[in-house]
Tab-separated table of C-alpha atoms in Angstrom:
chain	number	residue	atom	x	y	z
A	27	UNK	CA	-81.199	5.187	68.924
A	28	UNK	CA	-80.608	3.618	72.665
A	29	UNK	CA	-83.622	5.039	74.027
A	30	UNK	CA	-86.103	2.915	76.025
A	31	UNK	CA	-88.132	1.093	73.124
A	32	UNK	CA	-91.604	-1.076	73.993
A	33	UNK	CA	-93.168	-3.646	72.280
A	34	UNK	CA	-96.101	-3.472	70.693
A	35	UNK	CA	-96.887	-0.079	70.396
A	36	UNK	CA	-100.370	-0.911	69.838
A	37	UNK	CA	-102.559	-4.070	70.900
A	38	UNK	CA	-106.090	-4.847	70.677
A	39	UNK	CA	-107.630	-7.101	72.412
A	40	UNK	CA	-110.989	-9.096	73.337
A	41	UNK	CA	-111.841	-9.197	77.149
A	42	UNK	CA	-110.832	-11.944	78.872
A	43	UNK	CA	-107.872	-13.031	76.896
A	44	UNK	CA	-104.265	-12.082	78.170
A	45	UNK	CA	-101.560	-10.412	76.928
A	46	UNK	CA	-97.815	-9.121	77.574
A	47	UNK	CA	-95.550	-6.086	76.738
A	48	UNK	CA	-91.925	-6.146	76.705
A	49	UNK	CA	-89.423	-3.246	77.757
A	50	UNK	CA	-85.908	-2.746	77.195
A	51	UNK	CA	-84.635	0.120	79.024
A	52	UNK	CA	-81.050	1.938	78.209
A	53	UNK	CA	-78.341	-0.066	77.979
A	54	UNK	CA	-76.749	-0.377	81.672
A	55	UNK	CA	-79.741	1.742	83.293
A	56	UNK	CA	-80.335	-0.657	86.417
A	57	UNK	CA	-83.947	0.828	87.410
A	58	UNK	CA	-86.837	0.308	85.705
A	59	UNK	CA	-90.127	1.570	86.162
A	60	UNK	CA	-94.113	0.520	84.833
A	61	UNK	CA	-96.724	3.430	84.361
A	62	UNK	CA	-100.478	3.344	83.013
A	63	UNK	CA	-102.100	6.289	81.861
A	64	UNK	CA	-105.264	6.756	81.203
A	65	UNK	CA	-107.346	9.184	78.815
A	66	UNK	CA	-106.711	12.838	80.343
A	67	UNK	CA	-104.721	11.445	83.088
A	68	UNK	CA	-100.910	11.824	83.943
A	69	UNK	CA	-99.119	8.596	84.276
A	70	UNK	CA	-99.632	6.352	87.827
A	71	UNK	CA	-96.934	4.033	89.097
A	72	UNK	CA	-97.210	0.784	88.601
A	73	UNK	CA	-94.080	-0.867	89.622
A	74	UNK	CA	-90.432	-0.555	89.911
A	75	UNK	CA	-87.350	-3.066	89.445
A	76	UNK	CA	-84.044	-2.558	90.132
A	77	UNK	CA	-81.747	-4.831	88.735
A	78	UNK	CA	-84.262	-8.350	88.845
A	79	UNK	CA	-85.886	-7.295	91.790
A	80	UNK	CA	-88.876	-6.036	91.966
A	81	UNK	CA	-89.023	-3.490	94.490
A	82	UNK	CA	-92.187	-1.942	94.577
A	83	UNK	CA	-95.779	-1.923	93.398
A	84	UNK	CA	-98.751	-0.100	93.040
A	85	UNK	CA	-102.397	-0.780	94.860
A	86	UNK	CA	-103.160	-0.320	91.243
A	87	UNK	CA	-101.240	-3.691	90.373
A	88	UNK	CA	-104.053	-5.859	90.811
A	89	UNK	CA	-103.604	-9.852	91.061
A	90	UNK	CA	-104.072	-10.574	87.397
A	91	UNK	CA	-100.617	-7.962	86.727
A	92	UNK	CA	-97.352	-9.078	86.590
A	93	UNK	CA	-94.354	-7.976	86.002
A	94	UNK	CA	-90.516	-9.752	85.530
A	95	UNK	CA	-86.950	-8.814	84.771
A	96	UNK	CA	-85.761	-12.007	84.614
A	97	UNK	CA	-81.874	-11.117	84.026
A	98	UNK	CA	-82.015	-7.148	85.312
A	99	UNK	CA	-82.214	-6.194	81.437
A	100	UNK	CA	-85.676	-6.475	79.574
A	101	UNK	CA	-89.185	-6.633	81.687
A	102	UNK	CA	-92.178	-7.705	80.492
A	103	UNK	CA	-95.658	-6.704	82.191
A	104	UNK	CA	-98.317	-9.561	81.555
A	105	UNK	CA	-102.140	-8.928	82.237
A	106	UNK	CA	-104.400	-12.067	82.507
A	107	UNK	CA	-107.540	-11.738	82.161
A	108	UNK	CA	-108.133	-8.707	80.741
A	109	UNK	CA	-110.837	-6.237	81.562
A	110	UNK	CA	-112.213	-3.401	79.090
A	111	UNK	CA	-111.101	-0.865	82.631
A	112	UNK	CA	-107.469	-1.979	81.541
A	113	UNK	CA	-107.480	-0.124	78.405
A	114	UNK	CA	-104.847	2.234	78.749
A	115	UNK	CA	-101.270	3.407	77.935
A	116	UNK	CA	-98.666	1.504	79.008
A	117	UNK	CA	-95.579	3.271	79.825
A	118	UNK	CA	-91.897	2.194	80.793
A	119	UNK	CA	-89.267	4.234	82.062
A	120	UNK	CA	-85.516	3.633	82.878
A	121	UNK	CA	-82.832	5.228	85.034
A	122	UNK	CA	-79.256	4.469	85.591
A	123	UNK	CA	-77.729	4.371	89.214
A	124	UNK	CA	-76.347	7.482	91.326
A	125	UNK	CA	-77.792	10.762	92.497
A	126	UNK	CA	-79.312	12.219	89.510
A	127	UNK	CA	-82.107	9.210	88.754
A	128	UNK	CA	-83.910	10.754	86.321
A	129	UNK	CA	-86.521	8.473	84.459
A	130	UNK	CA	-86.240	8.286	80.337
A	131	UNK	CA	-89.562	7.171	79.146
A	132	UNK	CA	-90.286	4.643	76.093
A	133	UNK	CA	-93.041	5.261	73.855
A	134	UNK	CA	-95.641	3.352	75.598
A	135	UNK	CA	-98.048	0.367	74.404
A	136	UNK	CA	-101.277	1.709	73.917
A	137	UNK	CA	-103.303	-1.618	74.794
A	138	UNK	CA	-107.150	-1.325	73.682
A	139	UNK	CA	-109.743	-4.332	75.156
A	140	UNK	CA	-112.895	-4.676	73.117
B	24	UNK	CA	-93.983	13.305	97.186
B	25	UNK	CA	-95.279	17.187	97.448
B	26	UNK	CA	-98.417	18.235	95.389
B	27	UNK	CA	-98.045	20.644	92.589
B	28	UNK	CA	-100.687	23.226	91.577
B	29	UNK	CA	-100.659	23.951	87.428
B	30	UNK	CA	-102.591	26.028	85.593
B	31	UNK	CA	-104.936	23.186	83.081
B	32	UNK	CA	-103.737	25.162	79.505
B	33	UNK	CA	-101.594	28.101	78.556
B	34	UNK	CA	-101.351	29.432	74.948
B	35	UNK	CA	-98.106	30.872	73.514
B	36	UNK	CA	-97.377	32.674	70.026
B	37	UNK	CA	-94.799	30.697	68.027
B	38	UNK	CA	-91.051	32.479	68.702
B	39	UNK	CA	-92.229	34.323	72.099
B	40	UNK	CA	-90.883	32.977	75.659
B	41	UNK	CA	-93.628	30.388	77.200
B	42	UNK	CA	-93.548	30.463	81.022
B	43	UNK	CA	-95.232	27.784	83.043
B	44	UNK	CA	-95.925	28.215	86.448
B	45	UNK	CA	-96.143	25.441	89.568
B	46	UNK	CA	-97.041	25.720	92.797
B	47	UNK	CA	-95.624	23.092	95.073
B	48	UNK	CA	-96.097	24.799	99.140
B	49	UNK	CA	-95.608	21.774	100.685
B	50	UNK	CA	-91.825	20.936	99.014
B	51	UNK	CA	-89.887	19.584	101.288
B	52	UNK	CA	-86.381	20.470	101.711
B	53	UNK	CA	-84.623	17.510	99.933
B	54	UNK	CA	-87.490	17.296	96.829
B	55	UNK	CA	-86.090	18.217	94.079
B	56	UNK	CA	-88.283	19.422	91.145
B	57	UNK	CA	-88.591	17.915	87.909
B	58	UNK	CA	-90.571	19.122	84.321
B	59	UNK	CA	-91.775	16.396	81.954
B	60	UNK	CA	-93.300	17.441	78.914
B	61	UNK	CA	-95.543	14.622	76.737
B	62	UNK	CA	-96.208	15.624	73.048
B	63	UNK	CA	-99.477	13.795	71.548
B	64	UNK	CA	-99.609	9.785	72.109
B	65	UNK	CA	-95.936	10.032	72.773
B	66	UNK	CA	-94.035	8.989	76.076
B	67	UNK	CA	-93.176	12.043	78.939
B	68	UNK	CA	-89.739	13.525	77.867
B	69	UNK	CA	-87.567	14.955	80.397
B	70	UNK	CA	-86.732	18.461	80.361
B	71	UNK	CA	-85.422	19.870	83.421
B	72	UNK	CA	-84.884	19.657	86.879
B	73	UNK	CA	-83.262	21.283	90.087
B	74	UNK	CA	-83.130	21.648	94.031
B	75	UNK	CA	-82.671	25.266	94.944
B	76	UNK	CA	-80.471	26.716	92.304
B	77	UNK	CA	-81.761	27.650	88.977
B	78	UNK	CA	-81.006	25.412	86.146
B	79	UNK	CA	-80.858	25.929	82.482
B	80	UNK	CA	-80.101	23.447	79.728
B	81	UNK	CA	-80.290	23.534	76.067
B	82	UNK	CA	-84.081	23.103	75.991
B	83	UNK	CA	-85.711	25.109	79.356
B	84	UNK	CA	-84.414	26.811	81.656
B	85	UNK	CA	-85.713	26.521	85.597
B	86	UNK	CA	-86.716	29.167	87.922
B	87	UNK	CA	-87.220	27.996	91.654
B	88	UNK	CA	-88.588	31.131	94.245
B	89	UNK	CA	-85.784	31.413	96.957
B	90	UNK	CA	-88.649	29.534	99.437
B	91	UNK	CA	-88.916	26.815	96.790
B	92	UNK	CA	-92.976	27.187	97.172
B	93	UNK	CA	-92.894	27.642	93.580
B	94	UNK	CA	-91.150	27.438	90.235
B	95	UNK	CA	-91.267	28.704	86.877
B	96	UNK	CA	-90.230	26.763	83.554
B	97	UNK	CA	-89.475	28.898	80.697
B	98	UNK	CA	-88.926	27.712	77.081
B	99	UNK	CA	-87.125	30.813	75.788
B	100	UNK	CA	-88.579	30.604	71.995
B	101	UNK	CA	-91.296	28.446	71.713
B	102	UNK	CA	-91.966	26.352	68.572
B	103	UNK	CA	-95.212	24.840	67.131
B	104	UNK	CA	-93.238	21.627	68.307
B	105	UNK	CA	-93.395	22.788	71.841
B	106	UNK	CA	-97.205	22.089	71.983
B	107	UNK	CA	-97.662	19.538	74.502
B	108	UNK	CA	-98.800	18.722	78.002
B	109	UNK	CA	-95.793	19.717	80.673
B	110	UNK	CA	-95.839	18.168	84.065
B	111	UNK	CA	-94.148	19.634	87.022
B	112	UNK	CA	-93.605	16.790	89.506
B	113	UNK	CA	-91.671	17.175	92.688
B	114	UNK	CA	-89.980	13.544	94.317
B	115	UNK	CA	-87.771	13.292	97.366
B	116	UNK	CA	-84.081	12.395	96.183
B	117	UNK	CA	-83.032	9.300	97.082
B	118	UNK	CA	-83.002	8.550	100.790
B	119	UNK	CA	-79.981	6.284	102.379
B	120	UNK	CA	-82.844	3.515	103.056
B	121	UNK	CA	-83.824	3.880	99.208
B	122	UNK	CA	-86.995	2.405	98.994
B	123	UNK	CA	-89.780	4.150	97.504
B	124	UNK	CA	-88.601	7.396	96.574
B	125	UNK	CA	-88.433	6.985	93.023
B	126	UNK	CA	-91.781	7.192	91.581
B	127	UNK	CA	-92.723	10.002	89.687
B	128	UNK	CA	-96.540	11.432	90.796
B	129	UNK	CA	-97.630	13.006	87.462
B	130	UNK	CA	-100.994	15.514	88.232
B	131	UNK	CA	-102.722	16.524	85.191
B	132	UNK	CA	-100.323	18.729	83.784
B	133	UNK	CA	-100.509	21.904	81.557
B	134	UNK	CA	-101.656	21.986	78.033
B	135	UNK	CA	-99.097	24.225	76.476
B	136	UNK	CA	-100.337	25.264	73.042
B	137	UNK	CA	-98.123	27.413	70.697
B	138	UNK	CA	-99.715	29.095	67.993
B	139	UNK	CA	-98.572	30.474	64.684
């Protein structure tokens, strides 16, 4: 399967400590995108990258987010810190260049912070 | 990005056509608009999407009014597999400044649930 794939799927955690996620998006898909969703929510933008360069981010992103695609191929989203607010579902989403654009979703990391 | 209007939950008998409505009134004329769907603790799937024209593919098809104020996404036989939450989003195509127009705005969605 070359779909978008996250790691974990699933973290627990206690508040206060930090942790990361990794993404790897579709091979040759130079966009990538960061979501959080909440219980009964849709999904809110976090950020977006295209290639290494991070291009956007949310209000949402507070200081103790961040996010990297080092070589314009995997990201990783790290939050420091954590606070039992960020317990949420991680998505990641990829799209390749031209017109069309559309995003292809991983799984998510469902991050839990006790 | 435009607001969409969804109904919160729809029910559908396995096999029959499920149509979901959106209102989106304030589209703009170069927002395209896209249907996610997102079974149970799984990530959004893509399903569809169009400008003007209607668009079918070999999951939904797409039904946009001719003033684009609205649009209607049919799954033509719905399985028990269709039950999910489908979002209809609409996002400005990519402007010659680029920028921020690629975020999706999810709303809340419609609970599609197909029954047996």
């Amino acid at each position: 399967d070359t779909g978008v794939s996250q790691d974990p799927r699933h973290k627990i955690t206690k508040r206060g400590q930090n942790v990361t996620f990794r993404c790897d998006p579709i091979s040759e898909h130079n966009r990538l995108y960061w979501y959080r969703q909440t219980l009964g929510q849709g999904p809110e933008f976090l950020t977006y990258f295209q290639n290494e360069a991070q291009l956007e981010k949310s209000r949402l992103l507070s200081d103790r987010f961040s996010a990297e695609r080092p070589k314009g191929s995997f990201s990783t989203l790290e939050i420091q810190r954590t606070e039992q607010g960020d317990s949420a579902m991680y998505l990641c989403a990829s799209s390749p260049r031209g017109l069309k654009e559309t995003q292809y979703f991983g799984p998510g990391t469902r991050l839990l912070v006790l | 990005d435009a607001k969409t209007t969804q109904p919160p939950s729809m029910d559908c008998a396995e096999g029959r056509a499920a149509n979901l409505p959106c209102n989106h009134s304030t589209i703009s004329g170069n927002e395209y608009v896209y249907w996610y769907r997102q079974i149970h603790s799984q990530g959004p799937q893509y399903i569809i999407h169009g400008l003007k024209n209607n668009e079918t593919n070999e999951m939904a098809s797409l039904i946009i009014t001719e003033d684009r104020k609205s649009s209607t996404l049919i799954l033509p036989h719905a399985t028990l597999r269709d039950t999910a939450v489908y979002y209809c989003i609409v996002r400005v195509a990519r402007g010659r400044s680029g920028g921020s127009n690629y975020k999706l705005t999810f709303g809340k969605g419609t609970l599609l649930t197909v029954n047996p």
